[in-house]
Short mmCIF file of C-alpha atoms and ligand atoms in Angstrom, two decimals:
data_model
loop_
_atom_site.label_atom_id
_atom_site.label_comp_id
_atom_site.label_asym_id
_atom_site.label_seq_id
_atom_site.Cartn_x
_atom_site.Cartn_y
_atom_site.Cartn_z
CA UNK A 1 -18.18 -25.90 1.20
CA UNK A 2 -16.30 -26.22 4.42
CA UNK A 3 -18.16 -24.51 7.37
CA UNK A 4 -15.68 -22.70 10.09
CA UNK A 5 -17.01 -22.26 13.40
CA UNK A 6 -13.81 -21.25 15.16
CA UNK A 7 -10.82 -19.59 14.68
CA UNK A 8 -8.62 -22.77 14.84
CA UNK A 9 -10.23 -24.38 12.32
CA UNK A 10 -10.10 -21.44 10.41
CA UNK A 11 -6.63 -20.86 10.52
CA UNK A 12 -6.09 -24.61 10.18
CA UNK A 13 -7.74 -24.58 6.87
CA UNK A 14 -5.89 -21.80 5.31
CA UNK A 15 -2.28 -22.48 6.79
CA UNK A 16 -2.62 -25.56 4.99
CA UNK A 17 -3.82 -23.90 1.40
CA UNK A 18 -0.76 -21.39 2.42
CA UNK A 19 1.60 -24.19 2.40
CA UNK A 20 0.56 -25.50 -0.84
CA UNK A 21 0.95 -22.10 -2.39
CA UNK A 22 -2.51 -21.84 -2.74
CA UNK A 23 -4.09 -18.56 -3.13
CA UNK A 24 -7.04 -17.73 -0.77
CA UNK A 25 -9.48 -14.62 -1.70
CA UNK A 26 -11.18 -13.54 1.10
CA UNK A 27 -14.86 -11.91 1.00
CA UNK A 28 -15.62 -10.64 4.40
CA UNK A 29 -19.57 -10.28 4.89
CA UNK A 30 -22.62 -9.38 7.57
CA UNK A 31 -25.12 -12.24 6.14
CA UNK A 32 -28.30 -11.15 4.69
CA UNK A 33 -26.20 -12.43 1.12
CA UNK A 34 -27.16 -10.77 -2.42
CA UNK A 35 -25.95 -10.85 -5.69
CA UNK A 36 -23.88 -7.77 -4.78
CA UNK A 37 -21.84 -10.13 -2.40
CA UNK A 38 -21.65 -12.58 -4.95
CA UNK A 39 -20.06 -10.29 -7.02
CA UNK A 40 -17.33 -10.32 -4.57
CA UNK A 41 -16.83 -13.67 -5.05
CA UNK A 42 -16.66 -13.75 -8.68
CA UNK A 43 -14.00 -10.74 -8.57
CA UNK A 44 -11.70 -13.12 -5.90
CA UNK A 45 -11.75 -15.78 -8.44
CA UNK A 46 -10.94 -13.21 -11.61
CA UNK A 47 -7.73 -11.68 -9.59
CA UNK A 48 -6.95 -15.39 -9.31
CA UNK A 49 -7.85 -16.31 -6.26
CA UNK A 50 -7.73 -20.15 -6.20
CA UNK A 51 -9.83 -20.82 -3.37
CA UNK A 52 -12.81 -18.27 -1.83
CA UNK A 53 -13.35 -17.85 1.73
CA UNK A 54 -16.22 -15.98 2.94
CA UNK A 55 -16.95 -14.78 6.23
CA UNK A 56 -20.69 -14.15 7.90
CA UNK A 57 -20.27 -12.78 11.09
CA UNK A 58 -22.61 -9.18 12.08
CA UNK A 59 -19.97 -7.46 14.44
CA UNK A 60 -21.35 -5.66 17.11
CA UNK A 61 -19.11 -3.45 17.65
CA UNK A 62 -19.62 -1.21 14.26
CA UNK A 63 -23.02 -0.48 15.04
CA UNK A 64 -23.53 2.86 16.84
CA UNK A 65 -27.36 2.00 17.68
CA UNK A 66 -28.78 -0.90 19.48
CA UNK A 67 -31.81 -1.06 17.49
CA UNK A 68 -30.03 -1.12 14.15
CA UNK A 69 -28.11 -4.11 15.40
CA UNK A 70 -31.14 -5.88 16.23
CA UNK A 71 -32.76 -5.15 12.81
CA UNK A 72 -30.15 -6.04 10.78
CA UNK A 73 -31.30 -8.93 8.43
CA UNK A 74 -29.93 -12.69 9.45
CA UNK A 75 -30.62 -15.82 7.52
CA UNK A 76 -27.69 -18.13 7.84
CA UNK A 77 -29.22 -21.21 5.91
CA UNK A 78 -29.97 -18.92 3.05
CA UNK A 79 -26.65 -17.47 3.21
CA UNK A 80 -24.83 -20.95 2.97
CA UNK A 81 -26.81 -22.15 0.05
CA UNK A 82 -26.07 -18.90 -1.88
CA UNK A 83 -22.22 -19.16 -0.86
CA UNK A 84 -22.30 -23.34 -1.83
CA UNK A 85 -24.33 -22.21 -5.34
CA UNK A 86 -21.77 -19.44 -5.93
CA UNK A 87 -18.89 -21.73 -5.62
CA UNK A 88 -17.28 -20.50 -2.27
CA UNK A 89 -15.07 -23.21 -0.78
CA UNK A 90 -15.23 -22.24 2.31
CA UNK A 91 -16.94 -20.03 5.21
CA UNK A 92 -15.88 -18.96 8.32
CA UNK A 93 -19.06 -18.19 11.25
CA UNK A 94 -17.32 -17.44 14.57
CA UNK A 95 -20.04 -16.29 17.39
CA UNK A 96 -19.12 -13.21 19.14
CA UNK A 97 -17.23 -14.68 22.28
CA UNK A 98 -15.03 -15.79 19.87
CA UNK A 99 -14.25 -12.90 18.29
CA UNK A 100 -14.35 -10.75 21.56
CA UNK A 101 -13.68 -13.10 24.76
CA UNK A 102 -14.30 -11.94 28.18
CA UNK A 103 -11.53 -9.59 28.72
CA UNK A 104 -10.95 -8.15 24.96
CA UNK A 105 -10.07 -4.98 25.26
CA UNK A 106 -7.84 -4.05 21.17
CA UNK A 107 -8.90 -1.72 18.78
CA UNK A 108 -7.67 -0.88 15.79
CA UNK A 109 -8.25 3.03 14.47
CA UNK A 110 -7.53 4.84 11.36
CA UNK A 111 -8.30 8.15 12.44
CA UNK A 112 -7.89 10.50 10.05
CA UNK A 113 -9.99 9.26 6.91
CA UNK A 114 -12.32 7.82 9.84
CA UNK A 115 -13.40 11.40 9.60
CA UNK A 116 -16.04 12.60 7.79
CA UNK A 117 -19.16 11.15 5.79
CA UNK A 118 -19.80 7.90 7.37
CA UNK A 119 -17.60 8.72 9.87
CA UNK A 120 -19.04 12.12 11.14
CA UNK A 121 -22.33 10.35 11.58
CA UNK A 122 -21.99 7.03 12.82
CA UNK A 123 -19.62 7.46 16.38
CA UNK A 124 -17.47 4.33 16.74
CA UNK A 125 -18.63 2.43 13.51
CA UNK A 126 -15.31 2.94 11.57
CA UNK A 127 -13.31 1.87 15.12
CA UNK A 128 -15.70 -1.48 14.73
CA UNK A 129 -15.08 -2.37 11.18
CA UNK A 130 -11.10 -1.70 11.04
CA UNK A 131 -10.99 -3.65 14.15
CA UNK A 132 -12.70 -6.39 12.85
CA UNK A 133 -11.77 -6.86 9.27
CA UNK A 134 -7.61 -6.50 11.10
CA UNK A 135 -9.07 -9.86 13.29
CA UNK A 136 -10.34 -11.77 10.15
CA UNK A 137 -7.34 -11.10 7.92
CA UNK A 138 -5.12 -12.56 10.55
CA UNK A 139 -6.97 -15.18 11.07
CA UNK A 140 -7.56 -16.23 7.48
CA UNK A 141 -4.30 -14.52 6.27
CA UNK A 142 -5.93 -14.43 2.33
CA UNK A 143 -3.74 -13.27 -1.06
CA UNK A 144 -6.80 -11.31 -2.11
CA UNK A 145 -9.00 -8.85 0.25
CA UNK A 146 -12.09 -8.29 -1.84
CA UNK A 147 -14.77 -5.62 -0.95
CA UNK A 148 -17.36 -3.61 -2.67
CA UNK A 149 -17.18 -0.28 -3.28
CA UNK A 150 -20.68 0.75 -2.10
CA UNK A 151 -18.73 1.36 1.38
CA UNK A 152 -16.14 3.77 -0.41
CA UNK A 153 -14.83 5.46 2.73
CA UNK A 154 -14.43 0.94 4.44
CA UNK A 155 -12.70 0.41 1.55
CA UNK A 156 -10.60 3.38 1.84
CA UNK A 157 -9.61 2.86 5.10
CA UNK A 158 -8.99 -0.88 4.47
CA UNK A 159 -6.64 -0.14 2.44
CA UNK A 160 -5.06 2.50 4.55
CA UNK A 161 -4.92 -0.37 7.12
CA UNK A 162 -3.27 -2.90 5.11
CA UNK A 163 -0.13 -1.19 4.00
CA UNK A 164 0.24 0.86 7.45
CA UNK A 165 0.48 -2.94 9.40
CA UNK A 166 2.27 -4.28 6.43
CA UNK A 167 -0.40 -6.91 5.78
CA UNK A 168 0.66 -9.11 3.20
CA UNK A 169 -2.85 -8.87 1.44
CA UNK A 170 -3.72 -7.10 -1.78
CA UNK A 171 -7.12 -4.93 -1.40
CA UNK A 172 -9.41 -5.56 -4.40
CA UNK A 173 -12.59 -3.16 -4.49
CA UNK A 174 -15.33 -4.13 -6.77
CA UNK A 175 -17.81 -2.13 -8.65
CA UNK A 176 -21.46 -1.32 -6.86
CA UNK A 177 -24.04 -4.02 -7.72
CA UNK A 178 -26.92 -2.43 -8.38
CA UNK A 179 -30.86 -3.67 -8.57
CA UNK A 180 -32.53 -3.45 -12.54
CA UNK A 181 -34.03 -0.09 -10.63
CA UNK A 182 -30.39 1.28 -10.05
CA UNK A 183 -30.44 1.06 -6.40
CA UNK A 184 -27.20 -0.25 -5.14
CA UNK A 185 -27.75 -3.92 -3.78
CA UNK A 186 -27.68 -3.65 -0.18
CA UNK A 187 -28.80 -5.94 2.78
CA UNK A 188 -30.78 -3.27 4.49
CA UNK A 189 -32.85 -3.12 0.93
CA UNK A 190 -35.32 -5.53 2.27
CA UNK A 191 -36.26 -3.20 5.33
CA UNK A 192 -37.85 -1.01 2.74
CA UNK A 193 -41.59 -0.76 2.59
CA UNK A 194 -42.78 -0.27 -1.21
CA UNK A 195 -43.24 3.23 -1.40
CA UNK A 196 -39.81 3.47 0.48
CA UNK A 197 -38.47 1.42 -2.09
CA UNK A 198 -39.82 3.83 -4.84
CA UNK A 199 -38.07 6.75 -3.11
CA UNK A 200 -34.61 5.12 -2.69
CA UNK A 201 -34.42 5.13 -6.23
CA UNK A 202 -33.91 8.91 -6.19
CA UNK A 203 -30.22 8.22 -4.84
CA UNK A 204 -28.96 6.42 -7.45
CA UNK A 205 -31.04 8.92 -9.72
CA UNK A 206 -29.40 11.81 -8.21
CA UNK A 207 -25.84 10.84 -8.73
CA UNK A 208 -26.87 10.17 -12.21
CA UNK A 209 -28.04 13.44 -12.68
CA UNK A 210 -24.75 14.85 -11.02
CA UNK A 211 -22.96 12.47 -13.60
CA UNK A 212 -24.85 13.73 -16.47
CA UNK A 213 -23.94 17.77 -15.01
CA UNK A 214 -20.18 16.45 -15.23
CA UNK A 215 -20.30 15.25 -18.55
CA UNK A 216 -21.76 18.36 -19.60
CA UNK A 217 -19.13 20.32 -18.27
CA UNK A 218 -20.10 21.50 -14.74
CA UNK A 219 -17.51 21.20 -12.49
CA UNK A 220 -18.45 23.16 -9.51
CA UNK A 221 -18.39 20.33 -6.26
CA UNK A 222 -21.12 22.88 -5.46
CA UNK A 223 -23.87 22.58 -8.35
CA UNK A 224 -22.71 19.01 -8.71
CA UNK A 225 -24.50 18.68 -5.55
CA UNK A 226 -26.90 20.58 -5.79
CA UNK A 227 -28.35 18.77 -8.96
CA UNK A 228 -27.86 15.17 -7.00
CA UNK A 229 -30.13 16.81 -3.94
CA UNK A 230 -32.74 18.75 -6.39
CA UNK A 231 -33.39 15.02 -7.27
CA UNK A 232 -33.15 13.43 -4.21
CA UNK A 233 -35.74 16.27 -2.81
CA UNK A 234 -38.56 15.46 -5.51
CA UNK A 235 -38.54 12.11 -4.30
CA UNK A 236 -38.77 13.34 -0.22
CA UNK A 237 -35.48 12.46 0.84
CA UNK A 238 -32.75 14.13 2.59
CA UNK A 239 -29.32 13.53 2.38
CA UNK A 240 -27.60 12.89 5.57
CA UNK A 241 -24.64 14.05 3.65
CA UNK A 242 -23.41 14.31 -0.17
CA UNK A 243 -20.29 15.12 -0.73
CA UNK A 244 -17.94 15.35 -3.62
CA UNK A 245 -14.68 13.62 -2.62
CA UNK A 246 -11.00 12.46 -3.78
CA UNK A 247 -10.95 8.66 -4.79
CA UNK A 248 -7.48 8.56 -4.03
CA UNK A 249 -7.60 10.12 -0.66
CA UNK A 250 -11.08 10.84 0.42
CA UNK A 251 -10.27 14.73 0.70
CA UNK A 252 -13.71 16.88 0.01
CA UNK A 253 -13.00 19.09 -3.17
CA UNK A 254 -14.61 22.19 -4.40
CA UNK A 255 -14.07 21.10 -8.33
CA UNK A 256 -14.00 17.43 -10.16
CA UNK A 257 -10.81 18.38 -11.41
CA UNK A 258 -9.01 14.84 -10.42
CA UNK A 259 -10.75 11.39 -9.97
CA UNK A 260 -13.31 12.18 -7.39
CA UNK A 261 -16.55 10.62 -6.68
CA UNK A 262 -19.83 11.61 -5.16
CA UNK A 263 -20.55 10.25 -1.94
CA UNK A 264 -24.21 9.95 -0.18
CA UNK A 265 -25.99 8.83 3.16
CA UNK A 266 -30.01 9.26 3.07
CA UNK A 267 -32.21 8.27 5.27
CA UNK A 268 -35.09 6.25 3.74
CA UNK A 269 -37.72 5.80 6.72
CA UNK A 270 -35.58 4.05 9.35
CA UNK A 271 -33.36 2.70 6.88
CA UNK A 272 -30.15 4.46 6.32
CA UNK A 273 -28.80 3.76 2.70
CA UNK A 274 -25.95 4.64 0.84
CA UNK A 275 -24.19 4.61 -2.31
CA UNK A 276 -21.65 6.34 -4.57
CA UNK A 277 -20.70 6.87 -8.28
CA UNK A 278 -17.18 8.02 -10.02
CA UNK A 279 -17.86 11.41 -11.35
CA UNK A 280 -14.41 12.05 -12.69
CA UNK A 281 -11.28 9.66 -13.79
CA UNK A 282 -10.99 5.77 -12.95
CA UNK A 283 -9.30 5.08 -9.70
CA UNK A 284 -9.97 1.64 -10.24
CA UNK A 285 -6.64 0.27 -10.99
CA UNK A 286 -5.24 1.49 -7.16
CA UNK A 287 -4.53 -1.56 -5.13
CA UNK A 288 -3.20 -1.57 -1.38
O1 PAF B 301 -19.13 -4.36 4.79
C1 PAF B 301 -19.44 -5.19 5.67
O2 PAF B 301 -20.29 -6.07 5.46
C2 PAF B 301 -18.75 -5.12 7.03
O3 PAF B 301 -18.48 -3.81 7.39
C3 PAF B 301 -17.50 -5.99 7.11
C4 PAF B 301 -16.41 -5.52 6.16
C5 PAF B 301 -17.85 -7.45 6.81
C6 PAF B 301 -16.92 -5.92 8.53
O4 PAF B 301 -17.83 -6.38 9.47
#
């Protein structure tokens, strides 16, 4: 596995796959690597990716608090054996003067489905992320784009990003990973204590139980939530939100009358988690 530690070498690397019409899928990640991420990689290679590039770089700029910044997970020689075992060909591991030099001053903004959820609650993160991941795909310039679908409303807005700058990249989302427990895999995972642990298990429980209201014919956005919370609430947790949403456009609904899925934020301590499940149709086949 090739190690990238600047953006020349980078770009070196995949120009030259580019001009042997070989097809580069392109997992952007923050480090603290899990099977979830590893996912990612498998799902570049089944598109038909022919060579995976990851990247591990924790951007600054799309964290709203310092202290979350600092806490975020980091363990870069674990990361690399994880990426070598999982077959990734290469990685790319700029340091932040790279990525924003003395001087940098570019953002790139996707306001309206910035809005809302995620959005509503942490100010500048979306700003951070569409910024960054419009950086990395012109530096690696990959076929395949692939991201999980844990971060609905990031991939979402990816894709909003990619066909309104005509990227020539096709957005791949892959299913949430999730723990034997049902949690969704998540690097902040290992910030939980054990009893924390025990009560982050509600959120996956809750959309389950929303789920199960679906398939039993409730349809009200309304009770739909209100099940997902009753469960979240046993277990001491309250959402930060929980919404009932479009897949194909993010819009909130009142009724899962069109594909829509459930989308919640919960504190768990000082760990903010979240996670999602399709409650009606199967938006998966949408590609940017
Ligand atoms: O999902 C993430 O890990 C990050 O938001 C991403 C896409 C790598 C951008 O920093």
């Amino acid at each position: 596995m090739k190690i990238l530690n600047d953006i020349l070498a980078a770009k070196t690397t995949t120009r030259a796959l580019e001009r042997q019409g070989i097809s580069v899928g392109f997992v952007p990640t923050m480090g603290a690597l899990h099977d979830g991420h590893i996912s990612l990689l498998k799902v570049a290679r089944a598109v038909g990716a022919q060579r995976v590039v990851a990247s591990v770089y924790v951007n600054p700029t799309q964290f709203d608090r310092d202290e979350d910044l600092k806490r975020y997970p980091r363990d870069l020689d674990a990361d690399f054996a994880k990426l070598e075992a999982a077959g990734c060909d290469a990685v790319f591991v700029p340091k932040d003067e790279l990525m924003y030099p003395c001087g940098y001053q570019t953002e790139v903004w996707v306001p309206e489905a910035s809005r809302g959820l995620c959005g509503a609650h942490r100010p500048g993160h979306f700003v951070g992320v569409t910024t960054i991941v419009t950086k990395l795909l012109n530096i690696i310039r990959p076929s395949f784009l692939v991201m999980g679908e844990k971060d609905f409303q990031q991939l979402m807005l990816t894709r909003l990003l990619v066909s309104d700058l005509n990227l020539d990249t096709q957005v791949v989302g892959a299913p949430v990973a999730r723990d034997d427990d049902g949690l969704a895999l998540s690097s902040r995972n290992v910030q939980l204590s054990d009893v924390e642990r025990e009560q982050a298990r509600s959120i996956y429980g809750g959309l389950q139980a929303a789920q199960r209201r679906y398939y039993e014919g409730e349809r009200s956005a309304e009770r739909l939530v209100v099940e997902a919370k009753a469960v979240m609430s046993v277990a001491g947790l309250e959402p930060e939100y929980l919404e009932l949403r479009s897949s194909l456009t993010l819009a909130p609904l009142n009724s899962a009358h069109q594909p829509c899925r459930l989308l919640v934020a919960a504190y768990v301590g000082s760990t903010r988690l979240i996670d999602n499940v399709v409650i009606a149709g199967d938006e998966r086949a949408q590609t940017a």
